[in-house]
Amino acid sequence: MPFTAYDSETCSIARTLALVGDRWSLLVLRDVANGVRRFDELADHLGVARNVLSERLRRLTAAGLLDRVPYQDEGARARHEYRLSGPGRELAVLLVAFLTWGDRHLAGPQGPPAVIRHADCGAPVHVTLRCEDGHDLGPRPRLRLEPGPGSRPRA
Amino acid sequence: MPFTAYDSETCSIARTLALVGDRWSLLVLRDVANGVRRFDELADHLGVARNVLSERLRRLTAAGLLDRVPYQDEGARARHEYRLSGPGRELAVLLVAFLTWGDRHLAGPQGPPAVIRHADCGAPVHVTLRCEDGHDLGPRPRLRLEPGPGSRPRA
DNA sequence: CAGTATCCCAAGCGATACTG
DNA sequence: CAGTATCGCTTGGGATACTG
């Protein structure tokens, strides 16, 4: 019998999904990670309604994924732009996982429209699973979910 | 200037998100990966409305993430259960990425309710980014998005 | 430029009842 | 047990107009 004694409140997958699992948040993060940092740029590039973008930026900032930092162009008023915080940058692996899977299974005949590279050396980047015993798990890993420290009985 | 000449139609992140980026799909896949394979089990464990579950199972099956396989308990009618297909299993890395991030940033004081282990050796599993030059990129990688083969100009 | 405010629509979801 | 059918609500989202 599988371990199912976790609920949708505490499961980390569910929680993360609740935070960034809507239609726009991850795309906002993708763009910010990619250097698109200002409100109008984001609105234009994503094609998202402005009120929605506004709400997302607020939520992601409140959740600590984005930092709202002031900047000043010469002669212009001070404004803000958005940057990934530390935790936000840690979501990169998630974005790469999405990208990789989509590249393999949903790309058009020409191949994917974008590739991701290591900024330091320029080589393409891959996401891999590896266990603490040093095994590489490959693309179709054999996994087991087990009770963790915060496990609690289900009603 | 960042590379922004990809659109929300072809971006693999956006496409994957369009497929599994709703409130339930990834949780369904999590449960199926974890051995919860039958309709009522899924409905009970997830707490999702039955019509919604029905629609999700159909979509995920149609998309080739789940296989609908017949089984037969002794003395009972033949029925179906759901299993991860090959492409579905490849989503594991995505689930682990969600889990890992949530464990680090959203878990309660007691720690996460579940941990994921290598089924073969029992060791905890981690997701890592690594480039083709062999560099380990760590949790906060420096990445660059660049045009890929299927890149096309934006309107 | 960087948002906020309003309005409206559509999709998504939950609850429930029903069927083979 | 494994779904389908129907209903009504709620939320998310798009369009647009407005403000500092």
Coordinates of C-alpha atoms (C1' of nucleotides) in Angstrom, one line a residue:
Chain A
M1 CA 0.0 0.0 0.0
P2 CA 1.4 3.4 -1.0
F3 CA 2.0 6.1 1.5
T4 CA -0.9 8.4 1.2
A5 CA -1.1 9.9 4.7
Y6 CA -0.3 13.4 3.6
D7 CA -3.0 15.9 2.8
S8 CA -3.3 18.7 0.3
E9 CA -2.6 21.3 3.0
T10 CA 0.8 20.2 3.9
C11 CA 2.1 18.5 0.8
S12 CA 5.0 20.6 -0.5
I13 CA 3.9 19.9 -4.1
A14 CA 0.4 21.2 -3.3
R15 CA 1.8 24.2 -1.4
T16 CA 4.1 25.2 -4.2
L17 CA 1.4 24.7 -6.7
A18 CA -0.9 26.9 -4.7
L19 CA 1.7 29.7 -4.8
V20 CA 2.9 29.6 -8.4
G21 CA 0.4 27.1 -10.1
D22 CA -1.7 29.7 -11.8
R23 CA -1.6 30.6 -15.4
W24 CA 0.9 33.5 -15.2
S25 CA 3.2 33.3 -12.1
L26 CA 5.7 31.0 -13.6
L27 CA 5.8 32.9 -16.8
V28 CA 6.3 36.1 -14.9
L29 CA 9.2 34.5 -13.1
R30 CA 10.6 33.1 -16.3
D31 CA 10.6 36.6 -17.8
V32 CA 12.1 38.2 -14.7
A33 CA 14.8 35.6 -14.6
N34 CA 15.4 36.4 -18.2
G35 CA 15.9 40.1 -17.6
V36 CA 12.5 41.4 -18.3
R37 CA 12.0 43.4 -15.1
R38 CA 9.7 46.3 -15.6
F39 CA 5.9 46.5 -15.5
D40 CA 5.2 47.5 -19.0
E41 CA 7.8 45.3 -20.5
L42 CA 6.3 42.3 -18.7
A43 CA 2.8 43.4 -19.7
D44 CA 3.8 43.7 -23.3
H45 CA 5.9 40.5 -23.5
L46 CA 3.4 38.3 -21.7
G47 CA 0.2 39.7 -23.0
V48 CA -1.3 39.6 -19.6
A49 CA -3.9 42.0 -18.4
R50 CA -2.4 44.8 -16.4
N51 CA -4.5 44.3 -13.3
V52 CA -3.6 40.6 -13.3
L53 CA 0.1 41.4 -13.6
S54 CA -0.2 43.9 -10.9
E55 CA -1.8 41.3 -8.6
R56 CA 0.8 38.7 -9.4
L57 CA 3.7 40.9 -8.9
R58 CA 2.3 41.8 -5.5
R59 CA 1.8 38.2 -4.5
L60 CA 5.2 37.0 -5.7
T61 CA 6.8 39.9 -3.9
A62 CA 4.9 39.3 -0.7
A63 CA 5.8 35.6 -0.9
G64 CA 9.5 36.6 -1.1
L65 CA 10.1 35.3 -4.7
L66 CA 10.6 38.8 -6.2
D67 CA 12.3 41.8 -4.8
R68 CA 11.0 45.2 -5.7
V69 CA 14.0 47.4 -6.2
P70 CA 14.2 51.1 -7.0
Y71 CA 16.1 52.3 -10.0
Q72 CA 16.5 55.7 -11.6
D73 CA 17.0 56.5 -15.3
E74 CA 18.8 59.8 -15.9
G75 CA 16.4 62.7 -15.7
A76 CA 13.5 60.5 -14.9
R77 CA 11.6 59.9 -11.7
A78 CA 12.6 57.0 -9.4
R79 CA 10.8 53.8 -10.3
H80 CA 10.8 50.2 -9.4
E81 CA 11.8 47.0 -11.1
Y82 CA 11.5 43.4 -10.1
R83 CA 14.3 40.9 -9.6
L84 CA 14.4 37.4 -8.4
S85 CA 15.2 37.0 -4.7
G86 CA 17.3 34.1 -3.5
P87 CA 14.3 31.8 -3.1
G88 CA 13.0 33.0 -6.4
R89 CA 16.2 32.0 -8.1
E90 CA 15.9 28.6 -6.6
L91 CA 12.8 28.1 -8.7
A92 CA 15.0 28.1 -11.7
V93 CA 15.3 24.3 -11.5
L94 CA 11.5 24.1 -11.7
L95 CA 11.4 26.3 -14.8
V96 CA 14.1 24.2 -16.4
A97 CA 12.2 21.1 -15.6
F98 CA 9.1 22.5 -17.3
L99 CA 11.2 23.6 -20.3
T100 CA 12.9 20.3 -20.6
W101 CA 9.8 18.3 -20.5
G102 CA 8.0 20.6 -23.0
D103 CA 11.0 20.5 -25.3
R104 CA 10.9 16.7 -25.4
H105 CA 7.2 16.2 -25.7
L106 CA 5.5 19.3 -26.9
A107 CA 7.9 21.1 -29.3
G108 CA 7.0 21.7 -32.9
P109 CA 8.8 19.9 -35.8
Q110 CA 11.5 22.6 -35.9
G111 CA 12.5 22.0 -32.3
P112 CA 12.1 24.2 -29.3
P113 CA 12.1 28.0 -29.6
A114 CA 14.6 28.5 -26.8
V115 CA 17.5 26.7 -25.2
I116 CA 18.9 27.3 -21.8
R117 CA 22.6 27.7 -21.2
H118 CA 25.0 28.0 -18.4
A119 CA 25.7 31.7 -18.2
D120 CA 29.4 31.1 -17.3
C121 CA 30.4 28.6 -19.9
G122 CA 27.6 28.7 -22.5
A123 CA 26.9 24.9 -22.4
P124 CA 23.3 23.7 -22.5
V125 CA 21.9 22.8 -19.1
H126 CA 20.1 19.7 -18.1
V127 CA 18.2 18.8 -15.0
T128 CA 18.9 15.5 -13.3
L129 CA 17.8 13.4 -10.4
R130 CA 20.4 11.9 -8.2
C131 CA 20.2 10.2 -4.8
E132 CA 22.5 10.6 -1.8
D133 CA 24.1 7.3 -2.5
G134 CA 25.3 8.8 -5.7
H135 CA 23.1 7.0 -8.2
D136 CA 22.0 8.9 -11.3
L137 CA 18.3 8.2 -11.7
G138 CA 17.8 9.0 -15.3
P139 CA 14.8 10.5 -17.0
R140 CA 12.3 7.9 -15.8
P141 CA 13.3 7.4 -12.2
R142 CA 12.0 4.8 -9.8
L143 CA 10.9 6.8 -6.7
R144 CA 9.1 6.1 -3.5
L145 CA 7.3 8.7 -1.4
E146 CA 7.6 8.1 2.3
P147 CA 6.5 9.8 5.5
G148 CA 8.8 12.7 6.5
P149 CA 9.4 14.5 9.8
G150 CA 6.3 16.6 9.5
S151 CA 4.1 13.7 8.6
R152 CA 0.8 13.6 10.4
P153 CA -2.1 11.2 10.4
R154 CA -5.0 11.9 8.1
A155 CA -8.5 12.3 9.4
Chain B
M1 CA 19.0 43.0 -24.0
P2 CA 17.6 39.6 -23.1
F3 CA 16.3 37.2 -25.6
T4 CA 12.5 37.7 -25.6
A5 CA 11.7 36.6 -29.1
Y6 CA 9.6 33.7 -28.1
D7 CA 6.0 33.8 -27.5
S8 CA 3.5 32.1 -25.2
E9 CA 2.4 29.8 -27.9
T10 CA 5.6 28.0 -28.5
C11 CA 7.5 28.4 -25.3
S12 CA 8.0 25.0 -23.8
I13 CA 7.4 26.3 -20.3
A14 CA 4.1 27.8 -21.4
R15 CA 3.0 24.7 -23.3
T16 CA 3.8 22.4 -20.4
L17 CA 2.0 24.8 -18.1
A18 CA -1.0 24.8 -20.3
L19 CA -1.1 21.0 -20.1
V20 CA -0.6 20.4 -16.4
G21 CA -0.7 23.9 -14.9
D22 CA -4.2 23.7 -13.4
R23 CA -5.0 23.1 -9.8
W24 CA -5.3 19.3 -10.0
S25 CA -3.3 17.7 -12.8
L26 CA 0.0 17.5 -11.1
L27 CA -1.6 16.3 -7.9
V28 CA -3.3 13.5 -9.9
L29 CA 0.1 12.6 -11.4
R30 CA 1.7 12.7 -8.0
D31 CA -0.9 10.3 -6.7
V32 CA -0.7 8.0 -9.6
A33 CA 3.1 7.9 -9.4
N34 CA 2.6 7.0 -5.8
G35 CA 0.4 4.0 -6.5
V36 CA -3.0 5.6 -6.2
R37 CA -4.5 4.4 -9.4
R38 CA -8.2 4.0 -9.3
F39 CA -11.0 6.6 -9.7
D40 CA -12.5 6.4 -6.3
E41 CA -9.2 6.3 -4.5
L42 CA -8.1 9.4 -6.3
A43 CA -11.3 11.2 -5.7
D44 CA -11.1 10.3 -2.0
H45 CA -7.5 11.1 -1.5
L46 CA -7.4 14.3 -3.4
G47 CA -10.8 15.6 -2.4
V48 CA -11.4 16.7 -6.0
A49 CA -14.9 16.8 -7.5
R50 CA -15.7 13.7 -9.5
N51 CA -16.5 15.5 -12.7
V52 CA -13.3 17.4 -12.5
L53 CA -11.3 14.3 -11.8
S54 CA -13.0 12.6 -14.7
E55 CA -12.1 15.4 -17.1
R56 CA -8.5 15.5 -15.9
L57 CA -8.0 11.8 -16.3
R58 CA -9.3 12.1 -19.8
R59 CA -7.1 15.0 -20.7
L60 CA -4.0 13.4 -19.2
T61 CA -4.7 10.2 -20.9
A62 CA -5.4 11.9 -24.2
A63 CA -2.1 13.8 -23.8
G64 CA -0.3 10.5 -23.4
L65 CA 0.7 11.1 -19.7
L66 CA -1.4 8.4 -18.3
D67 CA -2.3 4.9 -19.6
R68 CA -5.7 3.5 -18.9
V69 CA -5.2 -0.2 -18.4
P70 CA -7.8 -2.9 -17.6
Y71 CA -7.5 -5.0 -14.5
Q72 CA -9.8 -7.5 -12.9
D73 CA -10.3 -8.3 -9.3
E74 CA -11.4 -11.9 -8.7
G75 CA -15.2 -12.2 -9.1
A76 CA -15.6 -8.6 -10.1
R77 CA -16.2 -7.0 -13.5
A78 CA -13.2 -5.8 -15.5
R79 CA -12.3 -2.2 -14.7
H80 CA -9.7 0.3 -15.5
E81 CA -6.9 1.9 -13.6
Y82 CA -4.4 4.6 -14.5
R83 CA -0.7 4.3 -14.7
L84 CA 2.0 6.7 -15.7
S85 CA 3.1 6.3 -19.3
G86 CA 6.8 6.9 -20.3
P87 CA 6.3 10.6 -20.8
G88 CA 4.3 10.7 -17.6
R89 CA 7.1 9.2 -15.7
E90 CA 9.4 11.8 -17.1
L91 CA 7.4 14.4 -15.3
A92 CA 8.8 13.0 -12.0
V93 CA 11.6 15.4 -12.1
L94 CA 9.1 18.2 -12.2
L95 CA 7.3 16.9 -9.3
V96 CA 10.5 16.5 -7.3
A97 CA 11.4 20.1 -8.2
F98 CA 8.1 21.3 -6.8
L99 CA 8.5 19.1 -3.7
T100 CA 12.1 20.2 -3.1
W101 CA 11.3 23.9 -3.4
G102 CA 8.3 23.6 -1.2
D103 CA 10.2 21.6 1.4
R104 CA 12.8 24.3 1.6
H105 CA 10.5 27.3 1.6
L106 CA 7.0 26.4 2.6
A107 CA 7.3 23.5 5.1
G108 CA 6.0 23.8 8.6
P109 CA 8.2 23.9 11.7
Q110 CA 8.2 20.1 11.9
G111 CA 9.6 19.7 8.4
P112 CA 8.0 18.3 5.3
P113 CA 5.3 15.7 5.5
A114 CA 6.9 13.5 2.9
V115 CA 10.3 12.7 1.6
I116 CA 11.2 11.1 -1.7
R117 CA 13.6 8.2 -2.0
H118 CA 15.3 6.2 -4.6
A119 CA 13.2 3.1 -4.8
D120 CA 16.2 0.9 -5.5
C121 CA 18.5 2.0 -2.6
G122 CA 16.3 4.0 -0.3
A123 CA 18.5 7.1 -0.3
P124 CA 16.8 10.5 -0.5
V125 CA 16.7 12.1 -3.9
H126 CA 17.8 15.5 -5.1
V127 CA 17.3 17.4 -8.3
T128 CA 20.3 19.2 -9.7
L129 CA 21.2 21.3 -12.7
R130 CA 24.3 20.4 -14.6
C131 CA 25.6 21.7 -17.9
E132 CA 27.1 19.7 -20.7
D133 CA 30.6 20.9 -19.8
G134 CA 30.1 19.0 -16.5
H135 CA 29.6 22.0 -14.2
D136 CA 27.2 21.6 -11.3
L137 CA 25.1 24.7 -11.2
G138 CA 23.9 24.5 -7.6
P139 CA 20.6 25.7 -6.2
R140 CA 20.8 29.3 -7.6
P141 CA 22.2 28.8 -11.0
R142 CA 23.3 31.5 -13.5
L143 CA 21.3 30.8 -16.6
R144 CA 20.9 32.3 -20.0
L145 CA 17.9 31.8 -22.3
E146 CA 18.8 31.8 -26.0
P147 CA 17.1 31.3 -29.3
G148 CA 16.7 27.6 -30.2
P149 CA 16.2 25.8 -33.5
G150 CA 12.4 26.5 -33.5
S151 CA 12.9 30.2 -32.7
R152 CA 10.8 32.5 -34.8
P153 CA 10.5 36.3 -34.9
R154 CA 7.9 37.9 -32.9
A155 CA 5.2 40.1 -34.4
Chain C
dC1 C1' 6.0 54.6 -16.8
dA2 C1' 3.8 52.0 -13.3
dG3 C1' 0.5 51.0 -11.7
dT4 C1' -5.0 51.1 -9.7
dA5 C1' -10.1 50.9 -10.4
dT6 C1' -14.2 49.0 -12.6
dC7 C1' -16.8 46.2 -15.2
dC8 C1' -17.9 42.0 -17.3
dC9 C1' -17.3 37.5 -19.1
dA10 C1' -15.9 32.7 -19.2
dA11 C1' -13.8 28.9 -17.3
dG12 C1' -13.1 26.1 -13.5
dC13 C1' -14.8 24.0 -9.7
dG14 C1' -17.8 21.8 -6.1
dA15 C1' -22.1 19.4 -4.9
dT16 C1' -25.2 16.3 -6.0
dA17 C1' -27.9 13.0 -8.5
dC18 C1' -27.8 9.5 -11.7
dT19 C1' -26.2 5.2 -14.7
dG20 C1' -24.0 0.8 -16.3
Chain D
dC1 C1' -16.8 0.8 -8.6
dA2 C1' -16.2 4.0 -12.2
dG3 C1' -17.7 7.1 -14.1
dT4 C1' -21.4 10.9 -16.6
dA5 C1' -24.9 14.8 -16.3
dT6 C1' -26.5 19.0 -14.5
dC7 C1' -26.5 23.1 -11.9
dG8 C1' -25.0 27.1 -9.8
dC9 C1' -21.4 29.6 -7.9
dT10 C1' -16.9 31.7 -7.5
dT11 C1' -12.8 33.1 -9.1
dG12 C1' -9.6 34.3 -12.5
dG13 C1' -8.9 36.9 -16.2
dG14 C1' -9.4 40.4 -20.3
dA15 C1' -10.5 45.2 -21.7
dT16 C1' -10.5 49.6 -20.8
dA17 C1' -10.3 53.9 -18.4
dC18 C1' -8.1 56.5 -15.0
dT19 C1' -4.1 58.5 -11.7
dG20 C1' 0.4 60.1 -9.7

